[in-house]
Amino acid sequence: MEDYMDDDRLPVTILTGFLGAGKTTLLNNLIKNYPQHKFAVIENEFGEIPIDNDLIVGVESDNIYEMSNGCICCTLNGELAELLFDLLNIRHKLTHLVVETTGIADPSTVVQAFMSSEQIEMFYRIDSVVCLVDARNIGPIAADTAMAAKQISYADIVVLNKTDLVTEAELAGAAELVKSFNPFAELVHSSFGSVNGFSLLDTYTYAPKVIEDFSINVGKLRLSSGVMKPAGFALVQKDQRPALHDIESHSYTFTRNFDPHQFNFWLDHLVEYYGAGIYRIKGIVSFDKVPQKVVVQSVRDHIMISAGEPWNEAEERASRLIFIGKSLGKLRLEESLVKLLSGALQESVNLLKRPV
């Protein structure tokens, strides 16, 4: 199997987080702390990054500015895809792309932009989605707006910032709230946007091998407020906190093989019906007569399926699927998947059609 790190596409970090979380400070620290990198930074026209005219040494196009430190700053005034193709003209100058979303933006739309075009996927790879969270204000912000919770739910890495402004008890409460939205994200503490001893770059979070390892590790977790129980062919873990909010995380382990055609049909219908309510799907699937692990991931209604490592003979073939979304308990995912494993495809899909 080819080394997943042997990938010469431009890595992309999507930086999200609600207004005032400190994204600009974190971004400036990244640029300062990685002098060997030549960054391109795409900011929305309502973004928070100040462009100091004294730092601009050249103009590549109407929306692309070269900075005195060799980095590139781009203003997103139109279609993201157009700007990405413009950047290819100066690809030789760049080692990393950071896209900073506005504080009120849904990061999934940015992720999908990198997955919706084969041409873009040919030159760019998403490295990770990093969400910055204000440790002092996450409680009231999350209670007041659903977007802050969605930003956390889509993240691969959550940086809990402004930890110097809270007590240990407040920090623990903020961390617990973050984990209730997304128990699977890597959680890092930060003050003044400085992440000491942790690299936010080159994490390869979307690489099939990393998804595979992630799925196996999640299967070992005991979700803090969930339950584990056998359910037909499945071992189910759920993290449900309806008293706090309606975002849930479910993890399923299946020890019987799926039929590949039926599974793909089922997955297509799931995202067609509930794509807006299912934020992320990650996992590995064991298919009949397929020697490789099949890696599945999705962002809203965009699905990626790729071949992983071969199953070892001594290894138990088990499918591990992780879902994060809104009111998942109403979707009857568990029943539908068990029906699918039983070969009852139509019954399985019919369960998905029931109103939620």
mmCIF file with all atom_site columns, N, CA and C in Angstrom, residues 6-36:
data_model
loop_
_atom_site.group_PDB
_atom_site.id
_atom_site.type_symbol
_atom_site.label_atom_id
_atom_site.label_alt_id
_atom_site.label_comp_id
_atom_site.label_asym_id
_atom_site.label_entity_id
_atom_site.label_seq_id
_atom_site.pdbx_PDB_ins_code
_atom_site.Cartn_x
_atom_site.Cartn_y
_atom_site.Cartn_z
_atom_site.occupancy
_atom_site.B_iso_or_equiv
_atom_site.pdbx_formal_charge
_atom_site.auth_seq_id
_atom_site.auth_comp_id
_atom_site.auth_asym_id
_atom_site.auth_atom_id
_atom_site.pdbx_PDB_model_num
ATOM 1  N N  . ASP A 1 6  ? 3.094   10.247 1.148  1.00 0.00 ? 6  ASP A N  1
ATOM 2  C CA . ASP A 1 6  ? 3.742   10.517 -0.130 1.00 0.00 ? 6  ASP A CA 1
ATOM 3  C C  . ASP A 1 6  ? 2.707   11.130 -1.079 1.00 0.00 ? 6  ASP A C  1
ATOM 4  N N  . ASP A 1 7  ? 2.327   12.351 -0.778 1.00 0.00 ? 7  ASP A N  1
ATOM 5  C CA . ASP A 1 7  ? 1.251   13.034 -1.493 1.00 0.00 ? 7  ASP A CA 1
ATOM 6  C C  . ASP A 1 7  ? 1.720   14.457 -1.753 1.00 0.00 ? 7  ASP A C  1
ATOM 7  N N  . ASP A 1 8  ? 1.916   14.791 -3.005 1.00 0.00 ? 8  ASP A N  1
ATOM 8  C CA . ASP A 1 8  ? 2.470   16.110 -3.316 1.00 0.00 ? 8  ASP A CA 1
ATOM 9  C C  . ASP A 1 8  ? 1.406   17.166 -3.587 1.00 0.00 ? 8  ASP A C  1
ATOM 10 N N  . ARG A 1 9  ? 0.145   16.837 -3.312 1.00 0.00 ? 9  ARG A N  1
ATOM 11 C CA . ARG A 1 9  ? -0.886  17.868 -3.426 1.00 0.00 ? 9  ARG A CA 1
ATOM 12 C C  . ARG A 1 9  ? -0.721  18.898 -2.305 1.00 0.00 ? 9  ARG A C  1
ATOM 13 N N  . LEU A 1 10 ? -1.234  20.107 -2.531 1.00 0.00 ? 10 LEU A N  1
ATOM 14 C CA . LEU A 1 10 ? -1.106  21.166 -1.532 1.00 0.00 ? 10 LEU A CA 1
ATOM 15 C C  . LEU A 1 10 ? -2.047  20.876 -0.366 1.00 0.00 ? 10 LEU A C  1
ATOM 16 N N  . PRO A 1 11 ? -1.503  20.734 0.859  1.00 0.00 ? 11 PRO A N  1
ATOM 17 C CA . PRO A 1 11 ? -2.369  20.465 2.011  1.00 0.00 ? 11 PRO A CA 1
ATOM 18 C C  . PRO A 1 11 ? -3.174  21.695 2.401  1.00 0.00 ? 11 PRO A C  1
ATOM 19 N N  . VAL A 1 12 ? -4.405  21.447 2.834  1.00 0.00 ? 12 VAL A N  1
ATOM 20 C CA . VAL A 1 12 ? -5.335  22.526 3.163  1.00 0.00 ? 12 VAL A CA 1
ATOM 21 C C  . VAL A 1 12 ? -5.832  22.355 4.592  1.00 0.00 ? 12 VAL A C  1
ATOM 22 N N  . THR A 1 13 ? -5.660  23.389 5.393  1.00 0.00 ? 13 THR A N  1
ATOM 23 C CA . THR A 1 13 ? -6.237  23.431 6.730  1.00 0.00 ? 13 THR A CA 1
ATOM 24 C C  . THR A 1 13 ? -7.387  24.420 6.719  1.00 0.00 ? 13 THR A C  1
ATOM 25 N N  . ILE A 1 14 ? -8.559  23.961 7.130  1.00 0.00 ? 14 ILE A N  1
ATOM 26 C CA . ILE A 1 14 ? -9.728  24.841 7.205  1.00 0.00 ? 14 ILE A CA 1
ATOM 27 C C  . ILE A 1 14 ? -9.878  25.279 8.658  1.00 0.00 ? 14 ILE A C  1
ATOM 28 N N  . LEU A 1 15 ? -9.782  26.566 8.882  1.00 0.00 ? 15 LEU A N  1
ATOM 29 C CA . LEU A 1 15 ? -9.806  27.128 10.229 1.00 0.00 ? 15 LEU A CA 1
ATOM 30 C C  . LEU A 1 15 ? -11.165 27.776 10.468 1.00 0.00 ? 15 LEU A C  1
ATOM 31 N N  . THR A 1 16 ? -11.891 27.222 11.432 1.00 0.00 ? 16 THR A N  1
ATOM 32 C CA . THR A 1 16 ? -13.224 27.729 11.725 1.00 0.00 ? 16 THR A CA 1
ATOM 33 C C  . THR A 1 16 ? -13.310 28.076 13.205 1.00 0.00 ? 16 THR A C  1
ATOM 34 N N  . GLY A 1 17 ? -14.422 28.633 13.607 1.00 0.00 ? 17 GLY A N  1
ATOM 35 C CA . GLY A 1 17 ? -14.596 29.049 14.992 1.00 0.00 ? 17 GLY A CA 1
ATOM 36 C C  . GLY A 1 17 ? -15.447 30.296 15.033 1.00 0.00 ? 17 GLY A C  1
ATOM 37 N N  . PHE A 1 18 ? -16.205 30.444 16.118 1.00 0.00 ? 18 PHE A N  1
ATOM 38 C CA . PHE A 1 18 ? -17.148 31.541 16.175 1.00 0.00 ? 18 PHE A CA 1
ATOM 39 C C  . PHE A 1 18 ? -16.434 32.871 16.379 1.00 0.00 ? 18 PHE A C  1
ATOM 40 N N  . LEU A 1 19 ? -17.154 33.948 16.136 1.00 0.00 ? 19 LEU A N  1
ATOM 41 C CA . LEU A 1 19 ? -16.593 35.288 16.250 1.00 0.00 ? 19 LEU A CA 1
ATOM 42 C C  . LEU A 1 19 ? -15.936 35.499 17.615 1.00 0.00 ? 19 LEU A C  1
ATOM 43 N N  . GLY A 1 20 ? -14.715 36.043 17.592 1.00 0.00 ? 20 GLY A N  1
ATOM 44 C CA . GLY A 1 20 ? -14.022 36.353 18.830 1.00 0.00 ? 20 GLY A CA 1
ATOM 45 C C  . GLY A 1 20 ? -13.261 35.213 19.457 1.00 0.00 ? 20 GLY A C  1
ATOM 46 N N  . ALA A 1 21 ? -13.237 34.047 18.784 1.00 0.00 ? 21 ALA A N  1
ATOM 47 C CA . ALA A 1 21 ? -12.536 32.891 19.368 1.00 0.00 ? 21 ALA A CA 1
ATOM 48 C C  . ALA A 1 21 ? -11.018 33.053 19.302 1.00 0.00 ? 21 ALA A C  1
ATOM 49 N N  . GLY A 1 22 ? -10.533 33.886 18.380 1.00 0.00 ? 22 GLY A N  1
ATOM 50 C CA . GLY A 1 22 ? -9.088  34.106 18.274 1.00 0.00 ? 22 GLY A CA 1
ATOM 51 C C  . GLY A 1 22 ? -8.449  33.482 17.052 1.00 0.00 ? 22 GLY A C  1
ATOM 52 N N  . LYS A 1 23 ? -9.228  33.295 15.983 1.00 0.00 ? 23 LYS A N  1
ATOM 53 C CA . LYS A 1 23 ? -8.694  32.629 14.787 1.00 0.00 ? 23 LYS A CA 1
ATOM 54 C C  . LYS A 1 23 ? -7.518  33.398 14.177 1.00 0.00 ? 23 LYS A C  1
ATOM 55 N N  . THR A 1 24 ? -7.640  34.725 14.122 1.00 0.00 ? 24 THR A N  1
ATOM 56 C CA . THR A 1 24 ? -6.591  35.522 13.504 1.00 0.00 ? 24 THR A CA 1
ATOM 57 C C  . THR A 1 24 ? -5.290  35.410 14.284 1.00 0.00 ? 24 THR A C  1
ATOM 58 N N  . THR A 1 25 ? -5.381  35.441 15.618 1.00 0.00 ? 25 THR A N  1
ATOM 59 C CA . THR A 1 25 ? -4.185  35.310 16.449 1.00 0.00 ? 25 THR A CA 1
ATOM 60 C C  . THR A 1 25 ? -3.530  33.952 16.242 1.00 0.00 ? 25 THR A C  1
ATOM 61 N N  . LEU A 1 26 ? -4.340  32.907 16.194 1.00 0.00 ? 26 LEU A N  1
ATOM 62 C CA . LEU A 1 26 ? -3.812  31.566 15.959 1.00 0.00 ? 26 LEU A CA 1
ATOM 63 C C  . LEU A 1 26 ? -3.135  31.496 14.598 1.00 0.00 ? 26 LEU A C  1
ATOM 64 N N  . LEU A 1 27 ? -3.763  32.076 13.599 1.00 0.00 ? 27 LEU A N  1
ATOM 65 C CA . LEU A 1 27 ? -3.216  32.042 12.252 1.00 0.00 ? 27 LEU A CA 1
ATOM 66 C C  . LEU A 1 27 ? -1.883  32.784 12.181 1.00 0.00 ? 27 LEU A C  1
ATOM 67 N N  . ASN A 1 28 ? -1.815  33.946 12.811 1.00 0.00 ? 28 ASN A N  1
ATOM 68 C CA . ASN A 1 28 ? -0.565  34.696 12.825 1.00 0.00 ? 28 ASN A CA 1
ATOM 69 C C  . ASN A 1 28 ? 0.541   33.908 13.519 1.00 0.00 ? 28 ASN A C  1
ATOM 70 N N  . ASN A 1 29 ? 0.184   33.186 14.585 1.00 0.00 ? 29 ASN A N  1
ATOM 71 C CA . ASN A 1 29 ? 1.170   32.355 15.277 1.00 0.00 ? 29 ASN A CA 1
ATOM 72 C C  . ASN A 1 29 ? 1.666   31.223 14.388 1.00 0.00 ? 29 ASN A C  1
ATOM 73 N N  . LEU A 1 30 ? 0.739   30.615 13.628 1.00 0.00 ? 30 LEU A N  1
ATOM 74 C CA . LEU A 1 30 ? 1.142   29.550 12.717 1.00 0.00 ? 30 LEU A CA 1
ATOM 75 C C  . LEU A 1 30 ? 2.179   30.052 11.715 1.00 0.00 ? 30 LEU A C  1
ATOM 76 N N  . ILE A 1 31 ? 1.893   31.198 11.125 1.00 0.00 ? 31 ILE A N  1
ATOM 77 C CA . ILE A 1 31 ? 2.798   31.748 10.123 1.00 0.00 ? 31 ILE A CA 1
ATOM 78 C C  . ILE A 1 31 ? 4.156   32.077 10.742 1.00 0.00 ? 31 ILE A C  1
ATOM 79 N N  . LYS A 1 32 ? 4.134   32.599 11.965 1.00 0.00 ? 32 LYS A N  1
ATOM 80 C CA . LYS A 1 32 ? 5.385   32.970 12.638 1.00 0.00 ? 32 LYS A CA 1
ATOM 81 C C  . LYS A 1 32 ? 6.172   31.743 13.084 1.00 0.00 ? 32 LYS A C  1
ATOM 82 N N  . ASN A 1 33 ? 5.470   30.712 13.557 1.00 0.00 ? 33 ASN A N  1
ATOM 83 C CA . ASN A 1 33 ? 6.142   29.543 14.127 1.00 0.00 ? 33 ASN A CA 1
ATOM 84 C C  . ASN A 1 33 ? 6.594   28.526 13.092 1.00 0.00 ? 33 ASN A C  1
ATOM 85 N N  . TYR A 1 34 ? 6.156   28.695 11.846 1.00 0.00 ? 34 TYR A N  1
ATOM 86 C CA . TYR A 1 34 ? 6.570   27.790 10.771 1.00 0.00 ? 34 TYR A CA 1
ATOM 87 C C  . TYR A 1 34 ? 7.225   28.593 9.648  1.00 0.00 ? 34 TYR A C  1
ATOM 88 N N  . PRO A 1 35 ? 8.387   29.179 9.936  1.00 0.00 ? 35 PRO A N  1
ATOM 89 C CA . PRO A 1 35 ? 9.023   30.030 8.921  1.00 0.00 ? 35 PRO A CA 1
ATOM 90 C C  . PRO A 1 35 ? 9.427   29.265 7.674  1.00 0.00 ? 35 PRO A C  1
ATOM 91 N N  . GLN A 1 36 ? 9.583   27.929 7.805  1.00 0.00 ? 36 GLN A N  1
ATOM 92 C CA . GLN A 1 36 ? 9.968   27.126 6.635  1.00 0.00 ? 36 GLN A CA 1
ATOM 93 C C  . GLN A 1 36 ? 8.795   26.909 5.690  1.00 0.00 ? 36 GLN A C  1
#
